[in-house]
PDB file of C-alpha atoms in Angstrom:
ATOM      1  CA  MET A   8     -30.047 -41.553 -26.909  1.00 55.00           C
ATOM      2  CA  LYS A   9     -30.060 -45.463 -25.672  1.00 54.00           C
ATOM      3  CA  THR A  10     -27.343 -46.079 -28.922  1.00 59.00           C
ATOM      4  CA  LEU A  11     -25.315 -43.053 -27.423  1.00 52.00           C
ATOM      5  CA  ILE A  12     -25.457 -44.750 -23.926  1.00 55.00           C
ATOM      6  CA  SER A  13     -24.618 -47.588 -25.639  1.00 59.00           C
ATOM      7  CA  PHE A  14     -21.776 -46.765 -27.425  1.00 52.00           C
ATOM      8  CA  TRP A  15     -19.696 -44.887 -24.744  1.00 54.00           C
ATOM      9  CA  GLU A  16     -20.730 -48.025 -22.153  1.00 58.00           C
ATOM     10  CA  THR A  17     -18.593 -50.493 -24.731  1.00 62.00           C
ATOM     11  CA  PHE A  18     -15.231 -48.105 -23.266  1.00 56.00           C
ATOM     12  CA  SER A  19     -13.223 -48.928 -20.272  1.00 62.00           C
ATOM     13  CA  LEU A  20     -13.068 -45.583 -17.879  1.00 63.00           C
ATOM     14  CA  THR A  21      -9.574 -45.136 -18.644  1.00 70.00           C
ATOM     15  CA  GLU A  22     -10.462 -45.052 -22.776  1.00 65.00           C
ATOM     16  CA  MET A  23     -13.250 -42.799 -21.747  1.00 63.00           C
ATOM     17  CA  VAL A  24     -10.632 -40.411 -19.855  1.00 66.00           C
ATOM     18  CA  LEU A  25      -8.294 -40.629 -23.088  1.00 70.00           C
ATOM     19  CA  ILE A  26     -11.102 -39.627 -25.759  1.00 70.00           C
ATOM     20  CA  ILE A  27     -11.908 -36.988 -24.034  1.00 73.00           C
ATOM     21  CA  LEU A  28      -8.554 -34.974 -23.041  1.00 72.00           C
ATOM     22  CA  THR A  29      -7.557 -35.903 -26.704  1.00 76.00           C
ATOM     23  CA  GLY A  30     -11.113 -33.504 -27.436  1.00 72.00           C
ATOM     24  CA  VAL A  31      -9.879 -31.181 -25.198  1.00 74.00           C
ATOM     25  CA  PHE A  32      -6.266 -31.297 -26.873  1.00 72.00           C
ATOM     26  CA  PHE A  33      -7.608 -30.466 -30.353  1.00 71.00           C
ATOM     27  CA  LEU A  34      -9.730 -27.558 -29.295  1.00 76.00           C
ATOM     28  CA  ASN A  35      -6.825 -26.258 -27.822  1.00 76.00           C
ATOM     29  CA  ILE A  36      -4.842 -26.336 -30.858  1.00 79.00           C
ATOM     30  CA  LEU A  37      -8.024 -25.366 -32.877  1.00 74.00           C
ATOM     31  CA  LEU A  38      -8.636 -22.142 -30.022  1.00 75.00           C
ATOM     32  CA  PHE A  39      -4.919 -21.248 -30.379  1.00 74.00           C
ATOM     33  CA  LEU A  40      -4.458 -21.523 -34.157  1.00 66.00           C
ATOM     34  CA  THR A  41      -7.969 -19.552 -34.004  1.00 69.00           C
ATOM     35  CA  LEU A  42      -6.548 -16.935 -31.895  1.00 71.00           C
ATOM     36  CA  ILE A  43      -3.050 -16.720 -34.059  1.00 71.00           C
ATOM     37  CA  ALA A  44      -5.113 -16.352 -37.441  1.00 58.00           C
ATOM     38  CA  ILE A  45      -6.908 -13.197 -35.529  1.00 61.00           C
ATOM     39  CA  ARG A  46      -3.916 -11.733 -33.985  1.00 70.00           C
ATOM     40  CA  ARG A  47      -2.449 -12.017 -37.602  1.00 65.00           C
ATOM     41  CA  SER A  48      -5.115 -10.656 -39.118  1.00 59.00           C
ATOM     42  CA  ARG A  49      -5.319  -7.578 -36.933  1.00 63.00           C
ATOM     43  CA  LYS A  50      -1.856  -6.711 -37.137  1.00 60.00           C
ATOM     44  CA  ARG A  51      -2.284  -6.804 -41.182  1.00 61.00           C
ATOM     45  CA  ARG A  52      -5.070  -4.201 -40.625  1.00 63.00           C
ATOM     46  CA  ARG A  53      -3.038  -2.087 -38.658  1.00 59.00           C
ATOM     47  CA  LYS A  54      -0.115  -1.796 -40.749  1.00 61.00           C
ATOM     48  CA  LYS A  55      -2.256  -0.491 -43.787  1.00 63.00           C
ATOM     49  CA  LEU A  56      -3.705   1.780 -41.232  1.00 56.00           C
ATOM     50  CA  ASN A  57      -0.687   3.010 -40.146  1.00 62.00           C
ATOM     51  CA  GLU A  58       0.759   3.189 -44.064  1.00 68.00           C
ATOM     52  CA  ARG A  59      -2.492   5.603 -44.581  1.00 73.00           C
ATOM     53  CA  TYR A  60      -2.018   6.762 -41.414  1.00 79.00           C
ATOM     54  CA  ALA A  61       1.695   8.185 -42.570  1.00 85.00           C
ATOM     55  CA  LYS A  62       1.300   9.945 -45.842  1.00 85.00           C
ATOM     56  CA  HIS A  63      -1.077  11.812 -43.569  1.00 86.00           C
ATOM     57  CA  VAL A  64       0.729  12.906 -40.899  1.00 89.00           C
ATOM     58  CA  GLU A  65       3.799  13.773 -43.202  1.00 90.00           C
ATOM     59  CA  GLU A  66       1.694  16.176 -45.318  1.00 91.00           C
ATOM     60  CA  ASN A  67      -0.089  17.908 -42.000  1.00 92.00           C
ATOM     61  CA  LEU A  68       3.647  18.092 -40.688  1.00 93.00           C
ATOM     62  CA  PHE A  69       5.270  19.668 -43.120  1.00 92.00           C
ATOM     63  CA  SER A  70       2.295  22.184 -43.805  1.00 93.00           C
ATOM     64  CA  ILE A  71       2.856  22.969 -40.286  1.00 94.00           C
ATOM     65  CA  ALA A  72       6.454  23.468 -39.827  1.00 91.00           C
ATOM     66  CA  PHE A  73       6.594  25.074 -43.489  1.00 91.00           C
ATOM     67  CA  ASP A  74       2.962  26.544 -44.965  1.00 91.00           C
ATOM     68  CA  ASN A  75       2.080  28.463 -41.245  1.00 90.00           C
ATOM     69  CA  HIS A  76      -0.624  25.828 -41.002  1.00 92.00           C
ATOM     70  CA  THR A  77      -2.552  25.724 -37.527  1.00 91.00           C
ATOM     71  CA  LEU A  78      -4.749  23.301 -36.088  1.00 91.00           C
ATOM     72  CA  THR A  79      -7.676  25.519 -37.381  1.00 91.00           C
ATOM     73  CA  ASN A  80      -6.398  25.043 -40.380  1.00 92.00           C
ATOM     74  CA  LEU A  81      -5.835  21.425 -40.367  1.00 92.00           C
ATOM     75  CA  GLN A  82      -9.664  20.691 -38.991  1.00 91.00           C
ATOM     76  CA  GLN A  83     -10.351  22.425 -42.255  1.00 92.00           C
ATOM     77  CA  ASP A  84      -9.280  18.701 -44.646  1.00 89.00           C
ATOM     78  CA  ARG A  85     -12.466  15.984 -43.623  1.00 90.00           C
ATOM     79  CA  PHE A  86     -10.592  13.104 -43.616  1.00 87.00           C
ATOM     80  CA  PHE A  87      -8.131  15.399 -40.657  1.00 89.00           C
ATOM     81  CA  ARG A  88     -11.092  15.521 -38.862  1.00 91.00           C
ATOM     82  CA  ARG A  89     -11.823  12.209 -38.988  1.00 90.00           C
ATOM     83  CA  TYR A  90      -8.667  10.637 -37.829  1.00 88.00           C
ATOM     84  CA  TRP A  91      -7.886  13.139 -35.448  1.00 91.00           C
ATOM     85  CA  LYS A  92     -10.705  11.253 -33.429  1.00 90.00           C
ATOM     86  CA  LYS A  93      -8.738   8.209 -34.046  1.00 89.00           C
ATOM     87  CA  SER A  94      -6.146   8.199 -31.229  1.00 89.00           C
ATOM     88  CA  SER A  95      -3.774   5.558 -32.830  1.00 87.00           C
ATOM     89  CA  TYR A  96      -3.403   8.969 -35.475  1.00 89.00           C
ATOM     90  CA  LYS A  97      -2.595  10.608 -33.173  1.00 93.00           C
ATOM     91  CA  ARG A  98       0.127   8.973 -31.690  1.00 92.00           C
ATOM     92  CA  LEU A  99       1.701   8.505 -34.945  1.00 92.00           C
ATOM     93  CA  PHE A 100       1.025  12.322 -35.453  1.00 94.00           C
ATOM     94  CA  LEU A 101       2.655  13.057 -31.971  1.00 95.00           C
ATOM     95  CA  GLN A 102       6.095  10.017 -32.927  1.00 94.00           C
ATOM     96  CA  GLU A 103       6.463  11.782 -35.871  1.00 94.00           C
ATOM     97  CA  LEU A 104       6.127  15.318 -34.954  1.00 96.00           C
ATOM     98  CA  ILE A 105       9.182  14.331 -32.020  1.00 96.00           C
ATOM     99  CA  LYS A 106      10.847  13.194 -35.039  1.00 94.00           C
ATOM    100  CA  LEU A 107      10.661  16.076 -37.380  1.00 94.00           C
ATOM    101  CA  HIS A 108      11.571  18.608 -34.101  1.00 94.00           C
ATOM    102  CA  ARG A 109      15.035  16.887 -33.910  1.00 93.00           C
ATOM    103  CA  LEU A 110      15.973  17.426 -37.125  1.00 92.00           C
ATOM    104  CA  TYR A 111      14.995  21.455 -36.867  1.00 90.00           C
ATOM    105  CA  GLY A 112      15.570  24.393 -35.279  1.00 86.00           C
ATOM    106  CA  GLY A 113      15.126  27.829 -34.647  1.00 90.00           C
ATOM    107  CA  GLU A 114      11.665  29.428 -36.222  1.00 93.00           C
ATOM    108  CA  ILE A 115      10.525  25.914 -37.582  1.00 93.00           C
ATOM    109  CA  ALA A 116      11.065  23.693 -34.035  1.00 94.00           C
ATOM    110  CA  LEU A 117       8.691  26.387 -32.778  1.00 95.00           C
ATOM    111  CA  LYS A 118       5.973  25.921 -34.632  1.00 95.00           C
ATOM    112  CA  LEU A 119       6.009  22.242 -34.541  1.00 95.00           C
ATOM    113  CA  GLN A 120       6.572  23.068 -30.471  1.00 96.00           C
ATOM    114  CA  GLN A 121       3.076  25.891 -30.512  1.00 95.00           C
ATOM    115  CA  PHE A 122       1.537  22.990 -32.542  1.00 95.00           C
ATOM    116  CA  TYR A 123       2.052  20.289 -29.548  1.00 96.00           C
ATOM    117  CA  LYS A 124       0.958  22.387 -26.809  1.00 95.00           C
ATOM    118  CA  TYR A 125      -2.242  23.859 -28.244  1.00 93.00           C
ATOM    119  CA  SER A 126      -3.052  20.716 -30.454  1.00 93.00           C
ATOM    120  CA  GLY A 127      -3.321  18.561 -27.464  1.00 92.00           C
ATOM    121  CA  LEU A 128      -0.534  16.543 -28.469  1.00 95.00           C
ATOM    122  CA  MET A 129       1.352  17.530 -25.004  1.00 96.00           C
ATOM    123  CA  HIS A 130      -1.772  16.392 -23.082  1.00 96.00           C
ATOM    124  CA  LEU A 131      -0.766  12.604 -24.449  1.00 96.00           C
ATOM    125  CA  SER A 132       2.921  12.903 -23.119  1.00 97.00           C
ATOM    126  CA  TYR A 133       1.406  14.072 -19.486  1.00 97.00           C
ATOM    127  CA  GLU A 134      -1.040  10.774 -19.788  1.00 96.00           C
ATOM    128  CA  LYS A 135       2.321   8.746 -20.478  1.00 96.00           C
ATOM    129  CA  ILE A 136       4.009  10.044 -17.645  1.00 96.00           C
ATOM    130  CA  ARG A 137       1.042   9.124 -15.635  1.00 95.00           C
ATOM    131  CA  ASN A 138       1.335   5.790 -17.006  1.00 95.00           C
ATOM    132  CA  ARG A 139       2.409   2.835 -14.392  1.00 93.00           C
ATOM    133  CA  ASN A 140       4.565   1.348 -17.013  1.00 95.00           C
ATOM    134  CA  TRP A 141       8.349   2.969 -16.715  1.00 95.00           C
ATOM    135  CA  TYR A 142       9.402   2.989 -20.599  1.00 95.00           C
ATOM    136  CA  LEU A 143       5.793   5.070 -21.214  1.00 96.00           C
ATOM    137  CA  LYS A 144       6.842   6.923 -18.368  1.00 97.00           C
ATOM    138  CA  CYS A 145      10.674   7.631 -20.014  1.00 96.00           C
ATOM    139  CA  GLU A 146       8.849   8.772 -23.129  1.00 97.00           C
ATOM    140  CA  GLY A 147       6.194  11.207 -21.495  1.00 97.00           C
ATOM    141  CA  ILE A 148       9.421  12.477 -20.318  1.00 97.00           C
ATOM    142  CA  GLN A 149      11.523  12.419 -23.473  1.00 97.00           C
ATOM    143  CA  GLU A 150       8.599  14.602 -25.210  1.00 97.00           C
ATOM    144  CA  LEU A 151       7.834  17.351 -22.889  1.00 97.00           C
ATOM    145  CA  SER A 152      11.283  17.654 -22.333  1.00 96.00           C
ATOM    146  CA  GLU A 153      12.477  17.816 -26.808  1.00 95.00           C
ATOM    147  CA  MET A 154       9.453  20.287 -26.988  1.00 96.00           C
ATOM    148  CA  GLU A 155      11.326  21.988 -24.137  1.00 95.00           C
ATOM    149  CA  ILE A 156       7.602  22.190 -21.949  1.00 96.00           C
ATOM    150  CA  GLN A 157       9.433  23.909 -18.760  1.00 94.00           C
ATOM    151  CA  LYS A 158       6.762  24.073 -16.612  1.00 95.00           C
ATOM    152  CA  ALA A 159       7.001  20.346 -17.348  1.00 95.00           C
ATOM    153  CA  ALA A 160      10.453  20.482 -14.775  1.00 94.00           C
ATOM    154  CA  SER A 161       8.885  20.164 -11.117  1.00 92.00           C
ATOM    155  CA  ILE A 162       6.531  16.647 -11.990  1.00 95.00           C
ATOM    156  CA  ILE A 163      10.162  15.278 -13.913  1.00 95.00           C
ATOM    157  CA  PHE A 164      11.983  16.092 -11.162  1.00 93.00           C
ATOM    158  CA  LYS A 165      10.256  13.794  -8.758  1.00 93.00           C
ATOM    159  CA  LEU A 166      10.788  10.943 -11.356  1.00 95.00           C
ATOM    160  CA  THR A 167      13.902  10.858  -9.962  1.00 92.00           C
ATOM    161  CA  LEU A 168      12.989   9.672  -6.767  1.00 91.00           C
ATOM    162  CA  SER A 169      11.690   6.486  -8.732  1.00 92.00           C
ATOM    163  CA  GLU A 170      13.327   3.068  -7.649  1.00 91.00           C
ATOM    164  CA  ASN A 171      13.649   2.369 -11.080  1.00 94.00           C
ATOM    165  CA  GLU A 172      16.936   2.929 -12.198  1.00 92.00           C
ATOM    166  CA  THR A 173      16.477   3.729 -15.927  1.00 94.00           C
ATOM    167  CA  LEU A 174      13.640   5.867 -14.973  1.00 95.00           C
ATOM    168  CA  LYS A 175      15.554   7.631 -12.774  1.00 93.00           C
ATOM    169  CA  MET A 176      18.734   8.493 -15.468  1.00 92.00           C
ATOM    170  CA  VAL A 177      16.172   9.834 -17.610  1.00 95.00           C
ATOM    171  CA  ALA A 178      14.329  11.706 -15.060  1.00 95.00           C
ATOM    172  CA  LEU A 179      18.006  13.253 -14.615  1.00 93.00           C
ATOM    173  CA  THR A 180      19.209  14.071 -18.169  1.00 92.00           C
ATOM    174  CA  GLU A 181      15.772  15.593 -18.704  1.00 94.00           C
ATOM    175  CA  PHE A 182      15.767  17.588 -16.380  1.00 93.00           C
ATOM    176  CA  LEU A 183      18.979  19.052 -16.496  1.00 90.00           C
ATOM    177  CA  HIS A 184      17.888  19.593 -19.827  1.00 90.00           C
ATOM    178  CA  LEU A 185      15.639  21.844 -19.254  1.00 92.00           C
ATOM    179  CA  LYS A 186      17.041  23.808 -16.930  1.00 89.00           C
ATOM    180  CA  GLY A 187      20.349  23.333 -17.327  1.00 86.00           C
ATOM    181  CA  LEU A 188      23.586  22.534 -15.134  1.00 85.00           C
ATOM    182  CA  GLU A 189      22.026  25.199 -12.348  1.00 82.00           C
ATOM    183  CA  GLY A 190      18.978  22.577 -11.877  1.00 83.00           C
ATOM    184  CA  LEU A 191      21.956  20.141  -9.926  1.00 84.00           C
ATOM    185  CA  TYR A 192      21.319  22.741  -7.550  1.00 84.00           C
ATOM    186  CA  LEU A 193      18.230  20.964  -6.250  1.00 81.00           C
ATOM    187  CA  LEU A 194      19.737  17.707  -6.246  1.00 82.00           C
ATOM    188  CA  LYS A 195      22.027  19.135  -2.810  1.00 81.00           C
ATOM    189  CA  ASN A 196      19.418  17.217  -0.753  1.00 82.00           C
ATOM    190  CA  TYR A 197      19.076  14.513  -2.958  1.00 87.00           C
ATOM    191  CA  ASP A 198      19.146  11.449  -0.893  1.00 87.00           C
ATOM    192  CA  GLN A 199      18.931   8.807  -3.372  1.00 87.00           C
ATOM    193  CA  PRO A 200      21.559   7.124  -4.853  1.00 89.00           C
ATOM    194  CA  LEU A 201      23.210   7.681  -8.019  1.00 90.00           C
ATOM    195  CA  ASN A 202      24.772   4.472  -9.188  1.00 91.00           C
ATOM    196  CA  ASP A 203      27.758   5.032 -12.209  1.00 93.00           C
ATOM    197  CA  TRP A 204      25.375   4.424 -15.393  1.00 91.00           C
ATOM    198  CA  ILE A 205      23.585   6.799 -14.223  1.00 90.00           C
ATOM    199  CA  GLN A 206      26.203   9.495 -13.363  1.00 92.00           C
ATOM    200  CA  LEU A 207      28.074   8.302 -16.738  1.00 91.00           C
ATOM    201  CA  ASN A 208      24.990   8.632 -18.859  1.00 89.00           C
ATOM    202  CA  LEU A 209      24.216  12.074 -17.263  1.00 90.00           C
ATOM    203  CA  LEU A 210      28.239  13.270 -18.095  1.00 91.00           C
ATOM    204  CA  GLU A 211      28.404  12.283 -21.431  1.00 89.00           C
ATOM    205  CA  SER A 212      24.693  14.798 -21.867  1.00 86.00           C
ATOM    206  CA  ILE A 213      26.663  17.940 -19.867  1.00 87.00           C
ATOM    207  CA  LYS A 214      29.374  17.515 -22.501  1.00 86.00           C
ATOM    208  CA  GLU A 215      26.924  17.405 -25.598  1.00 80.00           C
ATOM    209  CA  LYS A 216      25.481  21.078 -24.781  1.00 78.00           C
ATOM    210  CA  GLN A 217      26.807  24.000 -25.631  1.00 74.00           C
ATOM    211  CA  ILE A 218      27.312  25.550 -22.095  1.00 75.00           C
ATOM    212  CA  ASN A 219      28.111  28.973 -21.465  1.00 76.00           C
ATOM    213  CA  GLU A 220      28.377  29.841 -17.905  1.00 82.00           C
ATOM    214  CA  VAL A 221      28.904  26.873 -15.362  1.00 87.00           C
ATOM    215  CA  PRO A 222      28.329  27.269 -12.036  1.00 89.00           C
ATOM    216  CA  ASP A 223      30.529  25.949  -8.999  1.00 92.00           C
ATOM    217  CA  PHE A 224      29.965  22.145  -8.036  1.00 92.00           C
ATOM    218  CA  GLY A 225      31.822  22.884  -4.594  1.00 92.00           C
ATOM    219  CA  TYR A 226      28.339  22.496  -2.853  1.00 92.00           C
ATOM    220  CA  LEU A 227      27.866  18.837  -3.937  1.00 93.00           C
ATOM    221  CA  LEU A 228      31.349  18.330  -1.761  1.00 94.00           C
ATOM    222  CA  GLN A 229      29.444  18.922   1.046  1.00 91.00           C
ATOM    223  CA  SER A 230      26.644  16.681   0.451  1.00 91.00           C
ATOM    224  CA  LYS A 231      26.183  13.760   2.903  1.00 91.00           C
ATOM    225  CA  ASN A 232      24.924  11.831  -0.254  1.00 93.00           C
ATOM    226  CA  SER A 233      28.129   9.719  -1.043  1.00 94.00           C
ATOM    227  CA  SER A 234      27.824   9.384  -4.665  1.00 94.00           C
ATOM    228  CA  LEU A 235      26.152  12.679  -5.047  1.00 93.00           C
ATOM    229  CA  VAL A 236      29.884  13.843  -3.608  1.00 95.00           C
ATOM    230  CA  VAL A 237      31.400  11.314  -5.949  1.00 96.00           C
ATOM    231  CA  PHE A 238      29.096  13.061  -9.043  1.00 94.00           C
ATOM    232  CA  GLY A 239      30.790  16.179  -7.823  1.00 94.00           C
ATOM    233  CA  LEU A 240      34.075  15.449  -8.093  1.00 95.00           C
ATOM    234  CA  ARG A 241      33.786  14.361 -11.169  1.00 95.00           C
ATOM    235  CA  LEU A 242      32.490  17.368 -12.341  1.00 94.00           C
ATOM    236  CA  ILE A 243      34.659  19.490 -11.019  1.00 94.00           C
ATOM    237  CA  SER A 244      37.447  17.652 -12.327  1.00 94.00           C
ATOM    238  CA  LEU A 245      35.518  18.366 -15.650  1.00 93.00           C
ATOM    239  CA  PHE A 246      35.474  21.480 -15.907  1.00 92.00           C
ATOM    240  CA  GLN A 247      38.008  22.264 -14.090  1.00 93.00           C
ATOM    241  CA  GLN A 248      37.326  23.600 -10.899  1.00 93.00           C
ATOM    242  CA  ASN A 249      40.677  23.618  -8.849  1.00 92.00           C
ATOM    243  CA  GLN A 250      39.376  25.913  -6.377  1.00 93.00           C
ATOM    244  CA  HIS A 251      38.183  23.569  -4.372  1.00 93.00           C
ATOM    245  CA  LEU A 252      41.585  21.791  -4.484  1.00 94.00           C
ATOM    246  CA  GLU A 253      41.897  22.235  -0.837  1.00 93.00           C
ATOM    247  CA  THR A 254      38.204  20.235  -0.389  1.00 94.00           C
ATOM    248  CA  ILE A 255      39.195  17.482  -2.561  1.00 94.00           C
ATOM    249  CA  SER A 256      42.853  16.998  -0.785  1.00 93.00           C
ATOM    250  CA  ALA A 257      40.193  16.375   2.664  1.00 94.00           C
ATOM    251  CA  LEU A 258      38.132  14.264   0.681  1.00 94.00           C
ATOM    252  CA  LYS A 259      41.736  11.751  -0.394  1.00 93.00           C
ATOM    253  CA  GLU A 260      41.254  10.950   3.372  1.00 93.00           C
ATOM    254  CA  SER A 261      37.774   9.883   3.416  1.00 93.00           C
ATOM    255  CA  SER A 262      36.545   6.787   4.884  1.00 93.00           C
ATOM    256  CA  LEU A 263      34.438   6.100   1.894  1.00 94.00           C
ATOM    257  CA  ARG A 264      36.468   4.080  -1.042  1.00 94.00           C
ATOM    258  CA  LYS A 265      34.692   5.277  -3.658  1.00 95.00           C
ATOM    259  CA  VAL A 266      35.061   8.591  -2.629  1.00 95.00           C
ATOM    260  CA  ARG A 267      38.566   8.321  -1.901  1.00 95.00           C
ATOM    261  CA  LEU A 268      39.580   6.972  -5.051  1.00 95.00           C
ATOM    262  CA  GLU A 269      37.567   9.847  -6.803  1.00 95.00           C
ATOM    263  CA  ALA A 270      38.707  11.999  -4.552  1.00 95.00           C
ATOM    264  CA  GLN A 271      42.115  11.280  -5.434  1.00 95.00           C
ATOM    265  CA  ARG A 272      42.124  11.222  -9.289  1.00 95.00           C
ATOM    266  CA  THR A 273      40.305  14.253  -9.422  1.00 95.00           C
ATOM    267  CA  PHE A 274      43.137  15.857  -7.128  1.00 94.00           C
ATOM    268  CA  LYS A 275      45.724  14.754 -10.069  1.00 93.00           C
ATOM    269  CA  ASP A 276      43.669  15.623 -13.120  1.00 91.00           C
ATOM    270  CA  LEU A 277      43.475  19.656 -11.218  1.00 90.00           C
ATOM    271  CA  SER A 278      47.091  19.446  -9.908  1.00 85.00           C
ATOM    272  CA  PHE A 279      49.189  18.735 -13.146  1.00 74.00           C
TER     273      PHE A 279
END
């Protein structure tokens, strides 16, 4: 002990501080490298696990789609029972089920929807909607919409009031997917702004749909929300609803520049 004290007494205060700082520096480097090694190790384990899961998930999804297997049938497999308890396996199962559903329609799509509802996977989508992260909310909305969960429409509509523009756009797009163009009527008293980016995405989504009956969008021209009036003008132009020419003509004199310019464009589209 005395030898150690004597050793330190040979250094000045400045030298001692430098030695301590150097030691702390190297300890931080060692800690940093250790954390990187741990992270890489976990990443490798996760990758191997996902590869093992992926094959099992694929086999089970195809048995649901083409062999009429239900959750009860799948639970007869001891590997499925073990994997199904793990959240990472369920997340992958949900992800792949959504992908498969996008590829098929008809009876196969209905089988996948039934499994989604009664296996508990649907609850994972609702959990995402309740999450604070906007991108997880978007995922949950898209999953519920893809699987045609009509009862989720009211929850999705509430998220159209979000201040996050991406979340708002996804919520509006998927709400319309579930409720059709008639769902736009619920926007009549909508007081949130719809920027051009959201409107263009909604219009593109509407163009891609097979629409049997087109509602009259005249009610949007009466909205107090100027962005809804602009959106209404664009919809009227898209579906050539020229019965509103008189109202559109009046909007050409609007004090709001954006409404005025859109009304002029729409009036021109419908008149020629």
